[in-house]
Amino acid sequence: MRFRVIVLIGLLFVGCTTTPVTNRTQFMMISPDQEMALGASEAQKVVKASKISTDKVLQERIKRIGQRIAAVSGRSDFAWEFTVIDDATPNAFCLPGGKVFFYTGILKITENEDQIATVMGHEIAHALARHGAERMSMQTVSNLGAQVLAAALNVPPEYQNLYAQAYGVTSQVGLILPYSRKFEHEADQIGVYLMWRAGYNPSQALKFWENMGRLSKDSKKTLPFLSTHPADDERIQEIRNYIAQLPSQR
Ligand SMILES: [Zn+2]
């Protein structure tokens, strides 16, 4: 029992990394290699389960915008890939390691290249800040906590293996679950910085989220991207602050 507690406390101190741009210390129990492997296998599943757009011009356009943002991300070690999926759902995401997917549905909402860059910057920011891995790490710790408790309560060993169990489950679904509000703001901040560095107009980020806000008020059913990315006044005000904080020179 005492040993497990020490291990748990030890992990809390050892597994810390820092996010880019925002410089937040984050708890991390997943190595970059593990994360890359997870992203790659998840990307294969996405490709298998989706209809890839046959629109070559559109694929090229998204690739060009993605590469322009990736070029200022400082992660030339990522296996960057940009794919458009033929799906009317407004959605986009970036898996760990730089596999980015855009649904045609979100491209119906974006009005220009700077707004596509807004979504691109935001999604890439989630991967740069390792939000998926951080969430899995937190999940693992809460399960380790449960394991410590299980040992203390003399739960039979066959039920104590929550760590492996939980890790298996979260590694399956943890990458595409919605992020917390904190992660959303952080991705906005990093995303605005990235689009600005890449030469896009950050004020279009405000326009995009204002449009999203209007859309969410108009639409009767909740759109998946809007439900995980609430476009409310708080978010828009925060983005305005991030734009104001950008350095005067690129
Ligand atoms: Zn997000």
PDB file of N, CA and C in Angstrom, residues 111-171:
ATOM      1  N   GLU A 111     -15.604  31.035 -44.427  1.00  0.00           N
ATOM      2  CA  GLU A 111     -15.891  31.956 -45.539  1.00  0.00           C
ATOM      3  C   GLU A 111     -14.677  32.261 -46.398  1.00  0.00           C
ATOM      4  N   ASN A 112     -13.505  32.021 -45.875  1.00  0.00           N
ATOM      5  CA  ASN A 112     -12.286  32.340 -46.630  1.00  0.00           C
ATOM      6  C   ASN A 112     -11.112  31.526 -46.063  1.00  0.00           C
ATOM      7  N   GLU A 113      -9.953  31.710 -46.690  1.00  0.00           N
ATOM      8  CA  GLU A 113      -8.772  30.935 -46.312  1.00  0.00           C
ATOM      9  C   GLU A 113      -8.328  31.206 -44.861  1.00  0.00           C
ATOM     10  N   ASP A 114      -8.474  32.461 -44.432  1.00  0.00           N
ATOM     11  CA  ASP A 114      -8.072  32.799 -43.056  1.00  0.00           C
ATOM     12  C   ASP A 114      -8.951  32.075 -42.030  1.00  0.00           C
ATOM     13  N   GLN A 115     -10.197  31.861 -42.383  1.00  0.00           N
ATOM     14  CA  GLN A 115     -11.085  31.139 -41.457  1.00  0.00           C
ATOM     15  C   GLN A 115     -10.791  29.634 -41.469  1.00  0.00           C
ATOM     16  N   ILE A 116     -10.399  29.117 -42.617  1.00  0.00           N
ATOM     17  CA  ILE A 116      -9.952  27.706 -42.641  1.00  0.00           C
ATOM     18  C   ILE A 116      -8.696  27.592 -41.771  1.00  0.00           C
ATOM     19  N   ALA A 117      -7.823  28.593 -41.888  1.00  0.00           N
ATOM     20  CA  ALA A 117      -6.597  28.604 -41.076  1.00  0.00           C
ATOM     21  C   ALA A 117      -6.916  28.711 -39.584  1.00  0.00           C
ATOM     22  N   THR A 118      -8.035  29.337 -39.255  1.00  0.00           N
ATOM     23  CA  THR A 118      -8.476  29.431 -37.854  1.00  0.00           C
ATOM     24  C   THR A 118      -8.754  28.033 -37.301  1.00  0.00           C
ATOM     25  N   VAL A 119      -9.524  27.251 -38.068  1.00  0.00           N
ATOM     26  CA  VAL A 119      -9.858  25.888 -37.641  1.00  0.00           C
ATOM     27  C   VAL A 119      -8.593  25.031 -37.634  1.00  0.00           C
ATOM     28  N   MET A 120      -7.793  25.182 -38.682  1.00  0.00           N
ATOM     29  CA  MET A 120      -6.546  24.412 -38.808  1.00  0.00           C
ATOM     30  C   MET A 120      -5.633  24.705 -37.608  1.00  0.00           C
ATOM     31  N   GLY A 121      -5.462  25.992 -37.304  1.00  0.00           N
ATOM     32  CA  GLY A 121      -4.587  26.389 -36.196  1.00  0.00           C
ATOM     33  C   GLY A 121      -5.094  25.832 -34.872  1.00  0.00           C
ATOM     34  N   HIS A 122      -6.398  25.914 -34.671  1.00  0.00           N
ATOM     35  CA  HIS A 122      -7.005  25.430 -33.426  1.00  0.00           C
ATOM     36  C   HIS A 122      -6.793  23.916 -33.264  1.00  0.00           C
ATOM     37  N   GLU A 123      -7.068  23.158 -34.321  1.00  0.00           N
ATOM     38  CA  GLU A 123      -6.959  21.698 -34.217  1.00  0.00           C
ATOM     39  C   GLU A 123      -5.496  21.261 -34.065  1.00  0.00           C
ATOM     40  N   ILE A 124      -4.616  21.892 -34.839  1.00  0.00           N
ATOM     41  CA  ILE A 124      -3.188  21.575 -34.720  1.00  0.00           C
ATOM     42  C   ILE A 124      -2.694  21.916 -33.312  1.00  0.00           C
ATOM     43  N   ALA A 125      -3.228  23.002 -32.746  1.00  0.00           N
ATOM     44  CA  ALA A 125      -2.827  23.408 -31.393  1.00  0.00           C
ATOM     45  C   ALA A 125      -3.136  22.306 -30.367  1.00  0.00           C
ATOM     46  N   HIS A 126      -4.280  21.640 -30.510  1.00  0.00           N
ATOM     47  CA  HIS A 126      -4.609  20.537 -29.587  1.00  0.00           C
ATOM     48  C   HIS A 126      -3.504  19.467 -29.627  1.00  0.00           C
ATOM     49  N   ALA A 127      -3.015  19.163 -30.837  1.00  0.00           N
ATOM     50  CA  ALA A 127      -1.972  18.135 -30.976  1.00  0.00           C
ATOM     51  C   ALA A 127      -0.631  18.631 -30.441  1.00  0.00           C
ATOM     52  N   LEU A 128      -0.292  19.899 -30.730  1.00  0.00           N
ATOM     53  CA  LEU A 128       0.989  20.455 -30.253  1.00  0.00           C
ATOM     54  C   LEU A 128       1.028  20.475 -28.728  1.00  0.00           C
ATOM     55  N   ALA A 129      -0.101  20.814 -28.130  1.00  0.00           N
ATOM     56  CA  ALA A 129      -0.174  20.909 -26.662  1.00  0.00           C
ATOM     57  C   ALA A 129      -0.432  19.545 -26.019  1.00  0.00           C
ATOM     58  N   ARG A 130      -0.525  18.511 -26.832  1.00  0.00           N
ATOM     59  CA  ARG A 130      -0.685  17.136 -26.363  1.00  0.00           C
ATOM     60  C   ARG A 130      -1.907  16.961 -25.454  1.00  0.00           C
ATOM     61  N   HIS A 131      -2.989  17.614 -25.814  1.00  0.00           N
ATOM     62  CA  HIS A 131      -4.173  17.569 -24.963  1.00  0.00           C
ATOM     63  C   HIS A 131      -4.749  16.154 -24.810  1.00  0.00           C
ATOM     64  N   GLY A 132      -4.706  15.360 -25.886  1.00  0.00           N
ATOM     65  CA  GLY A 132      -5.215  13.987 -25.817  1.00  0.00           C
ATOM     66  C   GLY A 132      -4.423  13.166 -24.814  1.00  0.00           C
ATOM     67  N   ALA A 133      -3.095  13.276 -24.895  1.00  0.00           N
ATOM     68  CA  ALA A 133      -2.218  12.520 -23.997  1.00  0.00           C
ATOM     69  C   ALA A 133      -2.352  13.008 -22.558  1.00  0.00           C
ATOM     70  N   GLU A 134      -2.549  14.307 -22.398  1.00  0.00           N
ATOM     71  CA  GLU A 134      -2.707  14.860 -21.043  1.00  0.00           C
ATOM     72  C   GLU A 134      -3.989  14.332 -20.398  1.00  0.00           C
ATOM     73  N   ARG A 135      -5.052  14.297 -21.194  1.00  0.00           N
ATOM     74  CA  ARG A 135      -6.308  13.778 -20.657  1.00  0.00           C
ATOM     75  C   ARG A 135      -6.173  12.295 -20.283  1.00  0.00           C
ATOM     76  N   MET A 136      -5.490  11.538 -21.166  1.00  0.00           N
ATOM     77  CA  MET A 136      -5.280  10.116 -20.856  1.00  0.00           C
ATOM     78  C   MET A 136      -4.448   9.956 -19.595  1.00  0.00           C
ATOM     79  N   SER A 137      -3.469  10.838 -19.402  1.00  0.00           N
ATOM     80  CA  SER A 137      -2.613  10.776 -18.211  1.00  0.00           C
ATOM     81  C   SER A 137      -3.425  11.026 -16.954  1.00  0.00           C
ATOM     82  N   MET A 138      -4.312  12.014 -17.031  1.00  0.00           N
ATOM     83  CA  MET A 138      -5.141  12.328 -15.862  1.00  0.00           C
ATOM     84  C   MET A 138      -6.071  11.168 -15.546  1.00  0.00           C
ATOM     85  N   GLN A 139      -6.598  10.589 -16.609  1.00  0.00           N
ATOM     86  CA  GLN A 139      -7.481   9.427 -16.472  1.00  0.00           C
ATOM     87  C   GLN A 139      -6.746   8.278 -15.789  1.00  0.00           C
ATOM     88  N   THR A 140      -5.500   8.063 -16.237  1.00  0.00           N
ATOM     89  CA  THR A 140      -4.697   6.977 -15.692  1.00  0.00           C
ATOM     90  C   THR A 140      -4.458   7.185 -14.204  1.00  0.00           C
ATOM     91  N   VAL A 141      -4.170   8.423 -13.819  1.00  0.00           N
ATOM     92  CA  VAL A 141      -3.913   8.711 -12.411  1.00  0.00           C
ATOM     93  C   VAL A 141      -5.164   8.487 -11.583  1.00  0.00           C
ATOM     94  N   SER A 142      -6.301   8.913 -12.096  1.00  0.00           N
ATOM     95  CA  SER A 142      -7.511   8.712 -11.295  1.00  0.00           C
ATOM     96  C   SER A 142      -7.779   7.216 -11.148  1.00  0.00           C
ATOM     97  N   ASN A 143      -7.420   6.450 -12.172  1.00  0.00           N
ATOM     98  CA  ASN A 143      -7.581   4.995 -12.057  1.00  0.00           C
ATOM     99  C   ASN A 143      -6.543   4.380 -11.134  1.00  0.00           C
ATOM    100  N   LEU A 144      -5.322   4.944 -11.164  1.00  0.00           N
ATOM    101  CA  LEU A 144      -4.286   4.484 -10.232  1.00  0.00           C
ATOM    102  C   LEU A 144      -4.733   4.760  -8.804  1.00  0.00           C
ATOM    103  N   GLY A 145      -5.371   5.919  -8.628  1.00  0.00           N
ATOM    104  CA  GLY A 145      -5.907   6.280  -7.313  1.00  0.00           C
ATOM    105  C   GLY A 145      -6.915   5.232  -6.875  1.00  0.00           C
ATOM    106  N   ALA A 146      -7.740   4.810  -7.815  1.00  0.00           N
ATOM    107  CA  ALA A 146      -8.748   3.783  -7.525  1.00  0.00           C
ATOM    108  C   ALA A 146      -8.071   2.466  -7.174  1.00  0.00           C
ATOM    109  N   GLN A 147      -6.935   2.219  -7.868  1.00  0.00           N
ATOM    110  CA  GLN A 147      -6.203   0.976  -7.625  1.00  0.00           C
ATOM    111  C   GLN A 147      -5.612   0.963  -6.208  1.00  0.00           C
ATOM    112  N   VAL A 148      -5.083   2.115  -5.806  1.00  0.00           N
ATOM    113  CA  VAL A 148      -4.523   2.234  -4.451  1.00  0.00           C
ATOM    114  C   VAL A 148      -5.617   1.975  -3.420  1.00  0.00           C
ATOM    115  N   LEU A 149      -6.762   2.579  -3.674  1.00  0.00           N
ATOM    116  CA  LEU A 149      -7.907   2.414  -2.783  1.00  0.00           C
ATOM    117  C   LEU A 149      -8.351   0.952  -2.752  1.00  0.00           C
ATOM    118  N   ALA A 150      -8.367   0.330  -3.937  1.00  0.00           N
ATOM    119  CA  ALA A 150      -8.778  -1.078  -4.038  1.00  0.00           C
ATOM    120  C   ALA A 150      -7.871  -1.960  -3.189  1.00  0.00           C
ATOM    121  N   ALA A 151      -6.563  -1.653  -3.239  1.00  0.00           N
ATOM    122  CA  ALA A 151      -5.598  -2.426  -2.452  1.00  0.00           C
ATOM    123  C   ALA A 151      -5.855  -2.225  -0.958  1.00  0.00           C
ATOM    124  N   ALA A 152      -6.128  -0.973  -0.590  1.00  0.00           N
ATOM    125  CA  ALA A 152      -6.375  -0.642   0.815  1.00  0.00           C
ATOM    126  C   ALA A 152      -7.636  -1.346   1.324  1.00  0.00           C
ATOM    127  N   LEU A 153      -8.594  -1.494   0.440  1.00  0.00           N
ATOM    128  CA  LEU A 153      -9.866  -2.107   0.843  1.00  0.00           C
ATOM    129  C   LEU A 153      -9.855  -3.623   0.668  1.00  0.00           C
ATOM    130  N   ASN A 154      -8.656  -4.164   0.343  1.00  0.00           N
ATOM    131  CA  ASN A 154      -8.506  -5.606   0.146  1.00  0.00           C
ATOM    132  C   ASN A 154      -9.404  -6.184  -0.952  1.00  0.00           C
ATOM    133  N   VAL A 155      -9.523  -5.435  -2.033  1.00  0.00           N
ATOM    134  CA  VAL A 155     -10.249  -5.945  -3.196  1.00  0.00           C
ATOM    135  C   VAL A 155      -9.394  -7.049  -3.815  1.00  0.00           C
ATOM    136  N   PRO A 156      -9.998  -8.186  -4.211  1.00  0.00           N
ATOM    137  CA  PRO A 156      -9.194  -9.268  -4.793  1.00  0.00           C
ATOM    138  C   PRO A 156      -8.353  -8.780  -5.984  1.00  0.00           C
ATOM    139  N   PRO A 157      -7.132  -9.343  -6.124  1.00  0.00           N
ATOM    140  CA  PRO A 157      -6.192  -8.851  -7.150  1.00  0.00           C
ATOM    141  C   PRO A 157      -6.782  -8.824  -8.562  1.00  0.00           C
ATOM    142  N   GLU A 158      -7.664  -9.791  -8.865  1.00  0.00           N
ATOM    143  CA  GLU A 158      -8.178  -9.814 -10.249  1.00  0.00           C
ATOM    144  C   GLU A 158      -9.001  -8.574 -10.593  1.00  0.00           C
ATOM    145  N   TYR A 159      -9.460  -7.847  -9.555  1.00  0.00           N
ATOM    146  CA  TYR A 159     -10.221  -6.618  -9.827  1.00  0.00           C
ATOM    147  C   TYR A 159      -9.359  -5.360  -9.700  1.00  0.00           C
ATOM    148  N   GLN A 160      -8.091  -5.588  -9.347  1.00  0.00           N
ATOM    149  CA  GLN A 160      -7.246  -4.418  -9.082  1.00  0.00           C
ATOM    150  C   GLN A 160      -6.547  -3.887 -10.327  1.00  0.00           C
ATOM    151  N   ASN A 161      -6.664  -4.613 -11.399  1.00  0.00           N
ATOM    152  CA  ASN A 161      -5.894  -4.237 -12.580  1.00  0.00           C
ATOM    153  C   ASN A 161      -6.574  -3.114 -13.382  1.00  0.00           C
ATOM    154  N   LEU A 162      -6.983  -2.093 -12.645  1.00  0.00           N
ATOM    155  CA  LEU A 162      -7.720  -1.003 -13.293  1.00  0.00           C
ATOM    156  C   LEU A 162      -6.826  -0.170 -14.204  1.00  0.00           C
ATOM    157  N   TYR A 163      -5.576  -0.121 -13.857  1.00  0.00           N
ATOM    158  CA  TYR A 163      -4.653   0.711 -14.634  1.00  0.00           C
ATOM    159  C   TYR A 163      -4.614   0.251 -16.082  1.00  0.00           C
ATOM    160  N   ALA A 164      -4.290  -1.041 -16.263  1.00  0.00           N
ATOM    161  CA  ALA A 164      -4.185  -1.585 -17.615  1.00  0.00           C
ATOM    162  C   ALA A 164      -5.527  -1.495 -18.337  1.00  0.00           C
ATOM    163  N   GLN A 165      -6.563  -1.837 -17.592  1.00  0.00           N
ATOM    164  CA  GLN A 165      -7.904  -1.800 -18.165  1.00  0.00           C
ATOM    165  C   GLN A 165      -8.270  -0.406 -18.656  1.00  0.00           C
ATOM    166  N   ALA A 166      -8.094   0.541 -17.764  1.00  0.00           N
ATOM    167  CA  ALA A 166      -8.496   1.911 -18.090  1.00  0.00           C
ATOM    168  C   ALA A 166      -7.628   2.460 -19.211  1.00  0.00           C
ATOM    169  N   TYR A 167      -6.348   2.121 -19.161  1.00  0.00           N
ATOM    170  CA  TYR A 167      -5.464   2.631 -20.206  1.00  0.00           C
ATOM    171  C   TYR A 167      -5.918   2.109 -21.563  1.00  0.00           C
ATOM    172  N   GLY A 168      -6.271   0.821 -21.586  1.00  0.00           N
ATOM    173  CA  GLY A 168      -6.752   0.221 -22.835  1.00  0.00           C
ATOM    174  C   GLY A 168      -7.980   0.936 -23.357  1.00  0.00           C
ATOM    175  N   VAL A 169      -8.892   1.244 -22.464  1.00  0.00           N
ATOM    176  CA  VAL A 169     -10.137   1.893 -22.886  1.00  0.00           C
ATOM    177  C   VAL A 169      -9.880   3.313 -23.354  1.00  0.00           C
ATOM    178  N   THR A 170      -9.141   4.084 -22.534  1.00  0.00           N
ATOM    179  CA  THR A 170      -8.952   5.487 -22.902  1.00  0.00           C
ATOM    180  C   THR A 170      -8.118   5.630 -24.166  1.00  0.00           C
ATOM    181  N   SER A 171      -7.190   4.708 -24.387  1.00  0.00           N
ATOM    182  CA  SER A 171      -6.367   4.843 -25.588  1.00  0.00           C
ATOM    183  C   SER A 171      -7.201   4.590 -26.845  1.00  0.00           C
TER     184      SER A 171
END
